[in-house]
mmCIF file of C-alpha atoms in Angstrom:
data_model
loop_
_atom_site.group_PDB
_atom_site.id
_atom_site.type_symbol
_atom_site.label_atom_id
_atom_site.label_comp_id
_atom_site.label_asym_id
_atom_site.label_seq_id
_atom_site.Cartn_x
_atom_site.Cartn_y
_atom_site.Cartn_z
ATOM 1 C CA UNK K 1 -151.174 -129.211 -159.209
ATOM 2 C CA UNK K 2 -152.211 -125.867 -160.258
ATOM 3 C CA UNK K 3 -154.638 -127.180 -162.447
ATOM 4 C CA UNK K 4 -156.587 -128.785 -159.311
ATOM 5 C CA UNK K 5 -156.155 -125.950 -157.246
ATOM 6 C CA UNK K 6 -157.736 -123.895 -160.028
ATOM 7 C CA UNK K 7 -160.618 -126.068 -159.488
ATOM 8 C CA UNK K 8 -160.713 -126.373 -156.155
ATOM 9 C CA UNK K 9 -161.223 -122.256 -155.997
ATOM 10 C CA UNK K 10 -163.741 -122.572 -158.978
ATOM 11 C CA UNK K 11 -165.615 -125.110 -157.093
ATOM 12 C CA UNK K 12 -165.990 -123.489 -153.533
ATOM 13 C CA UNK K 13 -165.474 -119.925 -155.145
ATOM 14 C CA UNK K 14 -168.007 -118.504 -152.663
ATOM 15 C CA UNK K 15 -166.088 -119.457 -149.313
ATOM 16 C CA UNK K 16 -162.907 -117.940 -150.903
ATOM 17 C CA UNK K 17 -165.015 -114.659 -151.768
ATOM 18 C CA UNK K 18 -166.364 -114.702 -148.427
ATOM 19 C CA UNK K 19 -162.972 -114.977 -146.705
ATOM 20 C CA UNK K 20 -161.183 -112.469 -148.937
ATOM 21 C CA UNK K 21 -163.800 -110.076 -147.994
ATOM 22 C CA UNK K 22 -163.351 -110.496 -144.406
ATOM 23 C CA UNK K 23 -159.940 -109.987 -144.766
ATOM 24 C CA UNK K 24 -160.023 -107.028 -146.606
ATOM 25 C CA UNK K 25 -162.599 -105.728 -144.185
ATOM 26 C CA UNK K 26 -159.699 -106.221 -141.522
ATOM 27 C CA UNK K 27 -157.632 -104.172 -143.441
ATOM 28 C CA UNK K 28 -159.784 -101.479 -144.084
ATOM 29 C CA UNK K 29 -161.049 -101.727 -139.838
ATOM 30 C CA UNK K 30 -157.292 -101.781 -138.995
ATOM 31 C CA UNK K 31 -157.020 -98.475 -141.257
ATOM 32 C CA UNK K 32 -159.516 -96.517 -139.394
ATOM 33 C CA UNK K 33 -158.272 -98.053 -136.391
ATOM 34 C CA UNK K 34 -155.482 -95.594 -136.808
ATOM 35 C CA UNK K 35 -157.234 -92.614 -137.182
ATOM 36 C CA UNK K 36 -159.179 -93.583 -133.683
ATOM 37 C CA UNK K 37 -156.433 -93.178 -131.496
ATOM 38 C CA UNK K 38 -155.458 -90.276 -129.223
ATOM 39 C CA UNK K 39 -152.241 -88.242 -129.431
ATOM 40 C CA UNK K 40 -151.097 -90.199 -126.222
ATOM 41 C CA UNK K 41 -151.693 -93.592 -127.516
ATOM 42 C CA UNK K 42 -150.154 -92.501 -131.062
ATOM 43 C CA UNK K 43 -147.015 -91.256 -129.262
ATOM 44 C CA UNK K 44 -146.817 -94.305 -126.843
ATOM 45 C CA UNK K 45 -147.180 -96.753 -129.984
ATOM 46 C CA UNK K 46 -144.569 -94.789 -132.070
ATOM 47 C CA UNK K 47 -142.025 -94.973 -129.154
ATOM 48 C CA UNK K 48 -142.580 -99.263 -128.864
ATOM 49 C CA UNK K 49 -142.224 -99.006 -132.522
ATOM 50 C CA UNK K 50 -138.818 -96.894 -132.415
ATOM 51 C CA UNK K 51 -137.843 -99.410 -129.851
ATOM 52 C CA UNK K 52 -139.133 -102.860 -131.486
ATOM 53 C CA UNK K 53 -136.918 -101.400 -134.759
ATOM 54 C CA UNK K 54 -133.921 -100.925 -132.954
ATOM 55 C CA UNK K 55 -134.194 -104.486 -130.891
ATOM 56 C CA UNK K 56 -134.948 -105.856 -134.786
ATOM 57 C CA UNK K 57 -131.396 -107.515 -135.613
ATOM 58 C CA UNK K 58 -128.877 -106.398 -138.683
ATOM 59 C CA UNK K 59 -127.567 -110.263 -139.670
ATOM 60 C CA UNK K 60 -129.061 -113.553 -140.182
ATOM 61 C CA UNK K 61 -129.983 -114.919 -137.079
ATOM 62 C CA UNK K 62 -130.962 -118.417 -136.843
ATOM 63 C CA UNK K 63 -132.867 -117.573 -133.562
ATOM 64 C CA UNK K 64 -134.754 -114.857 -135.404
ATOM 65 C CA UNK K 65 -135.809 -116.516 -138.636
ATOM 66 C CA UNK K 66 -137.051 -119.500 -136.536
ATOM 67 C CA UNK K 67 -139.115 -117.711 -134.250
ATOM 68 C CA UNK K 68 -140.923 -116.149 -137.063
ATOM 69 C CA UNK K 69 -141.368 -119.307 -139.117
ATOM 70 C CA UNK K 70 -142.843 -120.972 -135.748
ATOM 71 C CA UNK K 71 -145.364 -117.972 -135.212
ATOM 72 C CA UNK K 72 -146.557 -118.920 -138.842
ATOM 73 C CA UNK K 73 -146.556 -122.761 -138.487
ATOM 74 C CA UNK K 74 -148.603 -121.913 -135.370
ATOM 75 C CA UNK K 75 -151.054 -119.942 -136.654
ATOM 76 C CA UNK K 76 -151.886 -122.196 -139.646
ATOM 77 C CA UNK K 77 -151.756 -125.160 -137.182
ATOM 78 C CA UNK K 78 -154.591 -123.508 -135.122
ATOM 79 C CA UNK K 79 -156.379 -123.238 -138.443
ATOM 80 C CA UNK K 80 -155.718 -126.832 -139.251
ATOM 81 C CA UNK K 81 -157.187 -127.858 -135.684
ATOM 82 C CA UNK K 82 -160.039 -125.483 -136.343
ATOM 83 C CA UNK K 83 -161.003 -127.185 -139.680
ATOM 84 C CA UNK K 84 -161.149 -130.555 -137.686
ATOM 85 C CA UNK K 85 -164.433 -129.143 -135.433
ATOM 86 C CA UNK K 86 -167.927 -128.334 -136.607
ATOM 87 C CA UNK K 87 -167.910 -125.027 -134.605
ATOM 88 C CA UNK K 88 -164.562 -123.764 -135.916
ATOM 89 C CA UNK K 89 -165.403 -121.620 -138.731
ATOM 90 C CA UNK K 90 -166.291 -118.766 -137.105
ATOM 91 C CA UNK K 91 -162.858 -118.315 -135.166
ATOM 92 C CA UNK K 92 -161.196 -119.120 -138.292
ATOM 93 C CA UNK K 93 -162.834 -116.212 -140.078
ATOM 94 C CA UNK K 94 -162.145 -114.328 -136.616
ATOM 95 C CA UNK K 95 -158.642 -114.947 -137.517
ATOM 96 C CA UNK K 96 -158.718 -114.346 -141.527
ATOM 97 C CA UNK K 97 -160.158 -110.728 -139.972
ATOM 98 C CA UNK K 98 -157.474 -110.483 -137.047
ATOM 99 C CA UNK K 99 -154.695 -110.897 -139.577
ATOM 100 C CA UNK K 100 -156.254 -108.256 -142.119
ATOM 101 C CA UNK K 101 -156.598 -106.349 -139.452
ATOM 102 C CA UNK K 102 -152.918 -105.656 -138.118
ATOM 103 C CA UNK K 103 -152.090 -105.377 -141.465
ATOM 104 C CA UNK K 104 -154.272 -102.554 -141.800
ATOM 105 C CA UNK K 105 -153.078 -101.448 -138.583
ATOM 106 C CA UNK K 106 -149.512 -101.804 -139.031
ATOM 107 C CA UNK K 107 -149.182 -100.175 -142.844
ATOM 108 C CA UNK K 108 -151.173 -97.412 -141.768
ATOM 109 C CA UNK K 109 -149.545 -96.450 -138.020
ATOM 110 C CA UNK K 110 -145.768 -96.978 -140.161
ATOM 111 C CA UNK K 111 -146.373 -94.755 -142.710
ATOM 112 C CA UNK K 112 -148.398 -91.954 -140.616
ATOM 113 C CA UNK K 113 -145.710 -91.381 -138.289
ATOM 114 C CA UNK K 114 -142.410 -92.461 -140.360
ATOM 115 C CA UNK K 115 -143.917 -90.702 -143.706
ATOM 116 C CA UNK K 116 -141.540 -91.662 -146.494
ATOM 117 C CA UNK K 117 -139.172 -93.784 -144.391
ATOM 118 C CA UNK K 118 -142.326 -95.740 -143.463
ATOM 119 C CA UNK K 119 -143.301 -96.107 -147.067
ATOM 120 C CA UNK K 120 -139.418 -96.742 -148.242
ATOM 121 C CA UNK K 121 -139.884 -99.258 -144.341
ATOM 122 C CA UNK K 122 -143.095 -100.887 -145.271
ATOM 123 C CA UNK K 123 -141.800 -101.692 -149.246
ATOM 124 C CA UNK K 124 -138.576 -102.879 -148.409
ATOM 125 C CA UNK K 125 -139.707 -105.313 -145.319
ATOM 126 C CA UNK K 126 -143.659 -106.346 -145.832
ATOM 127 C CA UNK K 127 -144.353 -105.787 -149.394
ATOM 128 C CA UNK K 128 -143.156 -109.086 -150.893
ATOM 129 C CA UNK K 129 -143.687 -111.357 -148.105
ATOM 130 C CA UNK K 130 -147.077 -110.179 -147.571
ATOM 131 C CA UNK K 131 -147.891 -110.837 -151.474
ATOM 132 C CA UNK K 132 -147.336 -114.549 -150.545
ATOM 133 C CA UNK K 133 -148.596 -114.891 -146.908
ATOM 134 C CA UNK K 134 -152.240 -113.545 -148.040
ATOM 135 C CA UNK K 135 -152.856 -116.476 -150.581
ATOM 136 C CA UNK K 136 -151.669 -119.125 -148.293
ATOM 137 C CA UNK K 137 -153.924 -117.442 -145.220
ATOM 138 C CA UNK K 138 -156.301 -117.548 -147.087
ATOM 139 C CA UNK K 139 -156.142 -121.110 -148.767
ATOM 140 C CA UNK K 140 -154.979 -122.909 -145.396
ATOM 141 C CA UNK K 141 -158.588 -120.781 -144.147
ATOM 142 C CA UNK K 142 -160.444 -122.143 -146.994
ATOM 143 C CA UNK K 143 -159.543 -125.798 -146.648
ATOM 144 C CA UNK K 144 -160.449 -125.671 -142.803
ATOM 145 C CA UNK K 145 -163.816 -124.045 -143.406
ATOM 146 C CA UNK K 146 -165.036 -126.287 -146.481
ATOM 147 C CA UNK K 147 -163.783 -129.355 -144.257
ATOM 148 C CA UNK K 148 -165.939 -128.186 -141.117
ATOM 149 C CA UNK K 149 -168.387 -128.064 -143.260
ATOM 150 C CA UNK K 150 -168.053 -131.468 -144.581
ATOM 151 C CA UNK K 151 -168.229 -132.307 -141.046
ATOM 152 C CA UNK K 152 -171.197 -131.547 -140.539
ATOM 153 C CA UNK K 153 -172.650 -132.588 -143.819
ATOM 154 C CA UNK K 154 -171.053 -136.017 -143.056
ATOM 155 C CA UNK K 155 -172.823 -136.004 -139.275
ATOM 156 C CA UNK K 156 -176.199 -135.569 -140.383
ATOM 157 C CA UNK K 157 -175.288 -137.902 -142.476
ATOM 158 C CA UNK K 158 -173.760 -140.990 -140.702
ATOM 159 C CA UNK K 159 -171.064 -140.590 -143.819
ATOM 160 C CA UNK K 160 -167.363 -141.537 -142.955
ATOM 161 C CA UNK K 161 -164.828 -138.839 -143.928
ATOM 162 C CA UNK K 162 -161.341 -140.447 -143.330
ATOM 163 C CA UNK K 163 -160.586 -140.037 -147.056
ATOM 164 C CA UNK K 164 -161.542 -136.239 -147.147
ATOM 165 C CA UNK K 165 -159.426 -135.865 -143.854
ATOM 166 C CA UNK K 166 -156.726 -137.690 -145.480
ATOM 167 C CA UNK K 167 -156.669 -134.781 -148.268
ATOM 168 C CA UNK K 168 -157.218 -131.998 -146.069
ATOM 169 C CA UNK K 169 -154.320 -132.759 -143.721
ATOM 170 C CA UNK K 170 -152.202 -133.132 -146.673
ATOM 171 C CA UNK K 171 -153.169 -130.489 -148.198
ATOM 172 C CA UNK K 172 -152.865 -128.236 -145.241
ATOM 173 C CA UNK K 173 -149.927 -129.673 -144.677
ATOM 174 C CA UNK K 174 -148.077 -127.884 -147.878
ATOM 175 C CA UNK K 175 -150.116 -125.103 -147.239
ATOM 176 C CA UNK K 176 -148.114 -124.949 -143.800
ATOM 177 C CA UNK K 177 -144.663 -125.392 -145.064
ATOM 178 C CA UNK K 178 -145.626 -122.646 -147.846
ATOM 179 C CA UNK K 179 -146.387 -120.646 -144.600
ATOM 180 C CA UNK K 180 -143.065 -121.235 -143.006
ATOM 181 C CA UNK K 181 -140.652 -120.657 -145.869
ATOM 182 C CA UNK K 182 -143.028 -116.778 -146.133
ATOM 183 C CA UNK K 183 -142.034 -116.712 -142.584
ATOM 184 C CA UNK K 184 -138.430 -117.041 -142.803
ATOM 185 C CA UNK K 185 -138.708 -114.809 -146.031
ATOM 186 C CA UNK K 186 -140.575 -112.552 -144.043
ATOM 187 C CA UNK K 187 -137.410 -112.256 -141.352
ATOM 188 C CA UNK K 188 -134.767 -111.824 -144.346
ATOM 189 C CA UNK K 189 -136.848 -108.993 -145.620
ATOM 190 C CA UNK K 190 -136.930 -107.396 -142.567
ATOM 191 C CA UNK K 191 -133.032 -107.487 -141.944
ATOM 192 C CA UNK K 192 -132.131 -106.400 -145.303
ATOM 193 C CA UNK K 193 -134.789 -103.754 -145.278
ATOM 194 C CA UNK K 194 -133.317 -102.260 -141.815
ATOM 195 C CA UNK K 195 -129.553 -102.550 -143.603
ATOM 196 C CA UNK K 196 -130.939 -100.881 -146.451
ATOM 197 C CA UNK K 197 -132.418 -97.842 -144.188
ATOM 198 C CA UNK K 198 -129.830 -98.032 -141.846
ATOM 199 C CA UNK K 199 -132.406 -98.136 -138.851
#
């Protein structure tokens, strides 16, 4: 399996350099994003995130985990559906750069007004979860763009694609779950992270 995935990056290494880079821009745009707002908007946002922290819960809520494993499956469902239309590229890059973006965003607001207890917030909580949820964004982006355009190939073409859909579903498919279990990871993180702090 790894071996063909190695291949499948080699082989459509420029749509996978093209959507890294838009993510990184993202981050980079959610950065300065930070720097852009006022002293009243900084203040507002650091009081929602004093009170999003404390609303955050201290054990293993069923609820909780499932909410954020939904919010991924969603998001890489949209992709999925995106992949299957000839026009959907573009708003799946949108989102490669959305995501990157409040990232950025995020990292950046935490640790300018928490300091250290953002750093000790943002290692403890995003860190790993993050190192995961970045390849799969990116692959489960991939897969719908090289598809969309294999769409279009195949429509000037009169070719028949079931076979490629086939593998794209099922590939996105994995990709998905992959996305869930970072989600639920992603909400165990977070708890133990706030138990750690003691926020």
């Amino acid at each position: 399996m790894w071996k063909q995935l190695g291949e499948h990056i080699r082989q459509y290494w420029v749509i996978y350099l093209t959507l890294s880079s838009v993510y990184l821009a993202g981050v980079v745009f959610g950065t300065v994003g930070v720097g852009a707002l006022g002293v009243p908007e900084t203040s507002q946002l650091g009081k929602f995130l004093d009170m999003l922290l404390k609303s955050q819960p201290t054990t293993f809520e069923p609820t909780f985990l499932g909410q954020l494993a939904r919010d991924m499956f969603i998001m890489m469902a949209g992709i999925w559906i995106l992949g299957l239309t000839i026009i959907g590229a573009p708003l799946i890059y949108l989102i490669v750069f959305t995501r990157g973006f409040i990232l950025g965003f995020a990292v950046s607001f935490i640790i300018g007004v928490k300091g250290t207890l953002g750093i000790a917030l943002i290692l403890t909580t995003v860190l790993v979860p993050t190192i995961f949820a970045i390849p799969l964004l990116l692959l489960g982006a991939g897969l719908a763009t090289i598809f969309s355009f294999l769409l279009l190939r195949g429509k000037a073409r009169g070719e028949s694609l079931r076979r490629e859909f086939l593998y794209y579903t099922a590939a996105a498919a994995f990709v998905s779950i992959g996305a869930v279990a970072v989600g639920v990871a992603q909400g165990y993180f977070s708890i133990l992270g706030l138990r750690l702090l003691r926020l």
